XYZ file of N, CA, C and O in Angstrom:
444
model
N 78.958 94.844 107.464
C 79.274 96.136 108.064
C 80.538 96.733 107.449
O 80.635 97.922 107.296
N 81.515 95.909 107.132
C 82.743 96.423 106.515
C 82.928 95.767 105.157
O 82.308 94.761 104.862
N 83.783 96.331 104.337
C 83.994 95.737 103.026
C 85.413 95.200 102.867
O 86.254 95.403 103.706
N 85.618 94.521 101.769
C 86.934 94.002 101.385
C 87.572 93.155 102.478
O 88.756 93.255 102.749
N 86.755 92.339 103.126
C 87.299 91.415 104.109
C 87.734 92.068 105.411
O 88.313 91.418 106.256
N 87.461 93.349 105.551
C 87.835 94.010 106.803
C 86.677 93.886 107.787
O 85.517 93.923 107.396
N 87.001 93.741 109.042
C 85.970 93.581 110.054
C 86.144 94.643 111.121
O 87.265 94.982 111.488
N 85.027 95.140 111.598
C 85.053 96.141 112.653
C 84.277 95.557 113.829
O 83.132 95.139 113.680
N 84.917 95.509 114.967
C 84.297 94.923 116.152
C 83.616 96.004 116.989
O 84.217 97.031 117.291
N 82.371 95.729 117.348
C 81.603 96.643 118.190
C 82.003 96.470 119.651
O 82.080 95.345 120.145
N 82.231 97.590 120.322
C 82.459 97.570 121.766
C 81.377 98.414 122.425
O 80.951 99.423 121.864
N 80.953 98.018 123.610
C 79.944 98.793 124.331
C 80.612 99.986 125.020
O 81.832 99.973 125.254
N 79.825 101.002 125.360
C 80.408 102.135 126.093
C 81.102 101.693 127.383
O 82.179 102.186 127.718
N 80.517 100.718 128.073
C 81.116 100.225 129.314
C 82.467 99.575 129.047
O 83.428 99.788 129.796
N 82.552 98.777 127.976
C 83.822 98.136 127.603
C 84.894 99.187 127.343
O 86.028 99.075 127.805
N 84.517 100.212 126.562
C 85.482 101.241 126.179
C 85.916 102.053 127.388
O 87.110 102.293 127.597
N 84.958 102.455 128.213
C 85.281 103.250 129.404
C 86.240 102.488 130.312
O 87.246 103.034 130.777
N 85.947 101.214 130.544
C 86.796 100.390 131.412
C 88.174 100.208 130.785
O 89.197 100.313 131.469
N 88.208 99.931 129.470
C 89.491 99.716 128.788
C 90.375 100.949 128.801
O 91.595 100.855 128.955
N 89.749 102.132 128.641
C 90.512 103.383 128.686
C 91.057 103.584 130.102
O 92.232 103.906 130.298
N 90.193 103.374 131.104
C 90.604 103.564 132.499
C 91.745 102.623 132.882
O 92.633 102.990 133.649
N 91.724 101.417 132.318
C 92.753 100.425 132.642
C 93.993 100.553 131.757
O 94.934 99.774 131.890
N 93.964 101.521 130.825
C 95.122 101.730 129.969
C 95.243 100.725 128.831
O 96.303 100.577 128.241
N 94.138 100.037 128.496
C 94.161 99.057 127.399
C 93.745 99.661 126.067
O 94.094 99.143 125.021
N 92.958 100.738 126.105
C 92.431 101.343 124.881
C 92.852 102.800 124.734
O 92.922 103.531 125.726
N 93.094 103.188 123.490
C 93.286 104.595 123.138
C 92.038 104.986 122.352
O 91.793 104.452 121.265
N 91.242 105.884 122.897
C 90.006 106.318 122.251
C 90.322 107.416 121.240
O 90.883 108.455 121.600
N 89.996 107.172 119.966
C 90.228 108.145 118.900
C 88.872 108.646 118.416
O 88.093 107.900 117.819
N 88.587 109.908 118.716
C 87.319 110.551 118.363
C 87.444 111.114 116.953
O 88.270 111.991 116.702
N 86.625 110.615 116.019
C 86.727 111.066 114.633
C 85.648 112.095 114.275
O 85.448 112.403 113.110
N 84.999 112.656 115.301
C 84.034 113.726 115.029
C 84.783 114.999 114.647
O 85.991 115.118 114.831
N 84.030 115.958 114.106
C 84.637 117.216 113.686
C 84.882 118.114 114.898
O 84.252 117.971 115.943
N 85.805 119.067 114.736
C 86.203 119.930 115.854
C 85.030 120.702 116.439
O 84.966 120.899 117.653
N 84.070 121.118 115.587
C 82.929 121.864 116.122
C 82.054 120.977 117.011
O 81.460 121.456 117.973
N 81.999 119.683 116.733
C 81.242 118.758 117.582
C 81.967 118.533 118.904
O 81.353 118.530 119.972
N 83.281 118.336 118.807
C 84.086 118.097 120.002
C 84.060 119.328 120.913
O 84.105 119.215 122.136
N 83.946 120.525 120.306
C 83.912 121.763 121.083
C 82.677 121.815 121.982
O 82.699 122.444 123.036
N 81.611 121.146 121.575
C 80.376 121.149 122.365
C 80.450 120.129 123.495
O 80.090 120.404 124.627
N 80.939 118.946 123.154
C 81.000 117.870 124.142
C 82.045 116.864 123.700
O 82.067 116.466 122.540
N 82.893 116.459 124.641
C 84.007 115.575 124.287
C 84.051 114.350 125.186
O 83.545 114.369 126.308
N 84.666 113.294 124.661
C 84.960 112.130 125.503
C 86.036 112.562 126.488
O 86.941 113.316 126.130
N 85.978 112.083 127.735
C 86.934 112.535 128.762
C 88.395 112.334 128.391
O 89.240 113.128 128.749
N 88.711 111.267 127.663
C 90.131 111.020 127.375
C 90.357 110.667 125.910
O 91.219 109.867 125.590
N 89.595 111.288 125.039
C 89.745 110.987 123.619
C 90.817 111.817 122.941
O 91.135 112.922 123.375
N 91.374 111.259 121.879
C 92.295 111.971 121.000
C 91.492 112.289 119.744
O 90.858 111.396 119.187
N 91.499 113.537 119.299
C 90.661 113.929 118.167
C 91.434 113.855 116.849
O 92.474 114.492 116.689
N 90.899 113.044 115.915
C 91.437 112.932 114.558
C 90.221 112.985 113.631
O 89.635 111.947 113.325
N 89.779 114.200 113.222
C 88.525 114.336 112.466
C 88.495 113.515 111.173
O 89.485 113.457 110.449
N 87.338 112.896 110.925
C 87.199 112.055 109.738
C 87.323 112.863 108.444
O 87.817 112.353 107.443
N 86.924 114.133 108.470
C 86.968 114.944 107.247
C 88.391 115.104 106.715
O 88.593 115.286 105.520
N 89.368 115.032 107.604
C 90.770 115.148 107.191
C 91.544 113.915 107.649
O 92.724 113.988 107.965
N 90.837 112.791 107.706
C 91.389 111.581 108.322
C 92.628 111.062 107.621
O 92.642 110.839 106.420
N 93.672 110.894 108.409
C 94.906 110.276 107.943
C 95.293 109.264 109.014
O 95.623 109.664 110.139
N 95.219 107.972 108.697
C 95.542 106.968 109.714
C 96.910 107.196 110.356
O 97.113 106.860 111.521
N 97.849 107.800 109.598
C 99.168 108.062 110.171
C 99.123 109.188 111.205
O 100.072 109.401 111.950
N 98.003 109.930 111.241
C 97.858 111.017 112.207
C 97.421 110.550 113.588
O 97.329 111.343 114.515
N 97.168 109.268 113.702
C 96.771 108.716 114.998
C 98.027 108.574 115.855
O 99.022 108.010 115.407
N 97.990 109.101 117.072
C 99.179 108.990 117.931
C 99.551 107.528 118.184
O 98.696 106.653 118.130
N 100.805 107.307 118.479
C 101.275 105.964 118.814
C 100.488 105.463 120.018
O 100.526 106.081 121.085
N 99.763 104.347 119.870
C 98.959 103.869 120.996
C 99.777 103.282 122.145
O 99.231 103.011 123.207
N 101.078 103.116 121.932
C 101.984 102.607 122.982
C 101.446 101.348 123.655
O 101.299 101.305 124.878
N 101.128 100.359 122.845
C 100.693 99.081 123.397
C 99.198 98.977 123.644
O 98.697 97.894 123.931
N 98.496 100.094 123.559
C 97.045 100.047 123.748
C 96.378 99.719 122.409
O 96.957 99.917 121.347
N 95.150 99.253 122.465
C 94.377 99.022 121.252
C 93.619 100.303 120.914
O 93.072 100.949 121.805
N 93.602 100.664 119.637
C 92.885 101.850 119.187
C 91.400 101.522 119.056
O 91.029 100.488 118.483
N 90.558 102.397 119.617
C 89.104 102.272 119.496
C 88.594 103.588 118.921
O 88.822 104.652 119.512
N 87.919 103.520 117.774
C 87.367 104.728 117.167
C 85.995 105.039 117.747
O 85.244 104.132 118.113
N 85.680 106.336 117.818
C 84.378 106.765 118.325
C 83.912 107.990 117.559
O 84.730 108.763 117.050
N 82.596 108.159 117.479
C 82.023 109.343 116.832
C 80.713 109.677 117.538
O 80.588 109.442 118.736
N 79.725 110.206 116.823
C 78.460 110.558 117.459
C 77.534 109.354 117.581
O 76.950 109.116 118.623
N 77.392 108.589 116.488
C 76.410 107.506 116.502
C 76.974 106.140 116.137
O 76.271 105.141 116.200
N 78.247 106.086 115.722
C 78.853 104.808 115.386
C 79.062 104.563 113.903
O 79.615 103.530 113.523
N 78.657 105.493 113.043
C 78.845 105.301 111.598
C 80.247 105.731 111.151
O 80.947 104.994 110.470
N 80.657 106.939 111.535
C 81.970 107.436 111.109
C 83.109 106.636 111.724
O 84.172 106.482 111.126
N 82.877 106.094 112.924
C 83.932 105.297 113.561
C 84.188 104.008 112.771
O 85.323 103.554 112.672
N 83.134 103.429 112.183
C 83.325 102.250 111.331
C 84.118 102.651 110.086
O 85.061 101.967 109.685
N 83.757 103.778 109.477
C 84.465 104.277 108.293
C 85.951 104.470 108.603
O 86.822 104.087 107.817
N 86.247 105.063 109.753
C 87.640 105.306 110.146
C 88.391 103.992 110.343
O 89.545 103.852 109.922
N 87.731 103.022 110.964
C 88.380 101.735 111.201
C 88.705 101.039 109.890
O 89.804 100.509 109.704
N 87.751 101.051 108.950
C 87.986 100.434 107.637
C 89.129 101.151 106.914
O 89.999 100.512 106.311
N 89.161 102.487 107.000
C 90.225 103.260 106.352
C 91.586 102.931 106.968
O 92.587 102.788 106.259
N 91.633 102.807 108.281
C 92.892 102.475 108.957
C 93.359 101.079 108.557
O 94.542 100.858 108.298
N 92.421 100.137 108.477
C 92.778 98.774 108.072
C 93.280 98.763 106.624
O 94.231 98.053 106.297
N 92.649 99.565 105.771
C 93.081 99.650 104.375
C 94.499 100.199 104.284
O 95.241 99.893 103.349
N 94.888 101.017 105.289
C 96.237 101.588 105.325
C 97.228 100.634 105.998
O 98.379 100.979 106.224
N 96.746 99.445 106.352
C 97.638 98.437 106.917
C 97.729 98.434 108.430
O 98.590 97.771 109.003
N 96.845 99.175 109.107
C 96.862 99.227 110.568
C 95.795 98.278 111.116
O 94.692 98.211 110.594
N 96.104 97.577 112.174
C 95.164 96.598 112.733
C 94.213 97.244 113.736
O 94.073 96.782 114.864
N 93.580 98.323 113.333
C 92.668 99.046 114.219
C 91.244 98.645 113.855
O 90.616 99.239 112.989
N 90.740 97.608 114.533
C 89.462 97.021 114.131
C 88.356 97.148 115.177
O 87.421 96.369 115.196
N 88.480 98.151 116.051
C 87.468 98.306 117.101
C 86.838 99.694 117.056
O 87.490 100.673 116.722
N 85.535 99.728 117.404
C 84.875 101.024 117.504
C 83.823 100.981 118.592
O 83.378 99.911 119.014
N 83.465 102.173 119.057
C 82.438 102.336 120.083
C 81.083 102.289 119.391
O 80.701 103.239 118.704
N 80.376 101.177 119.540
C 79.058 101.030 118.925
C 78.101 102.051 119.536
O 78.017 102.178 120.754
N 77.433 102.814 118.682
C 76.480 103.803 119.173
C 77.082 105.157 119.478
O 76.359 106.119 119.711
N 78.416 105.237 119.503
C 79.096 106.517 119.675
C 78.717 107.292 120.927
O 78.380 106.728 121.963
N 78.802 108.613 120.801
C 78.520 109.511 121.920
C 77.096 109.331 122.433
O 76.836 109.435 123.627
N 76.166 109.036 121.541
C 74.781 108.845 121.963
C 74.678 107.678 122.945
O 74.028 107.781 123.989
N 75.329 106.572 122.631
C 75.310 105.404 123.513
C 76.108 105.668 124.791
O 75.719 105.234 125.881
N 77.216 106.396 124.643
C 78.077 106.737 125.793
C 77.254 107.489 126.839
O 77.261 107.163 128.014
N 76.517 108.513 126.368
C 75.706 109.315 127.294
C 74.522 108.510 127.831
O 74.171 108.620 128.999
N 73.920 107.666 126.975
C 72.789 106.841 127.409
C 73.217 105.871 128.514
O 72.421 105.499 129.370
N 74.504 105.478 128.489
C 75.038 104.571 129.506
C 75.395 105.319 130.791
O 75.841 104.717 131.761
N 75.207 106.652 130.775
C 75.482 107.446 131.972
C 76.956 107.729 132.194
O 77.363 108.099 133.300
N 77.759 107.574 131.142
C 79.202 107.813 131.283
C 79.492 109.312 131.148
O 78.769 110.041 130.464
N 80.561 109.778 131.786
C 80.852 111.213 131.803
C 81.374 111.751 130.478
O 82.042 111.041 129.725
N 81.055 113.012 130.237
C 81.633 113.732 129.104
C 82.260 114.992 129.696
O 82.062 115.295 130.870
N 83.006 115.693 128.884
C 83.576 116.941 129.361
C 83.275 118.035 128.363
O 82.995 117.745 127.189
N 83.333 119.246 128.822
C 83.147 120.376 127.922
C 84.266 120.343 126.905
O 85.396 119.971 127.230
N 83.940 120.680 125.682
C 84.938 120.610 124.614
C 86.094 121.539 124.826
O 86.113 122.351 125.757
N 87.060 121.403 123.920
C 88.234 122.259 124.042
C 88.269 123.235 122.900
O 87.779 122.999 121.863
């Protein structure tokens, strides 16, 4: 799934939702702004993959960073890129927004 010895760990929508609610995870949405405008994760921080800069991710303040996108492909790309930049961000939401909604978790209207 990842290259150059980097590993990306899959998390379920339930894991991510619970971790965010408990203050353990910072959800970083790497979808594009036009996608986020339609539907957004309730507490995600948007850092679009098209202009992705790992240094643009806010300080997680002790939380673990979890990347998310629409289906789980771009979030893996973002995690590998962050690891290549020396950041230990090795988690992503497997299945992305599609899995999040399939699990019945809430979304919000975009911004």
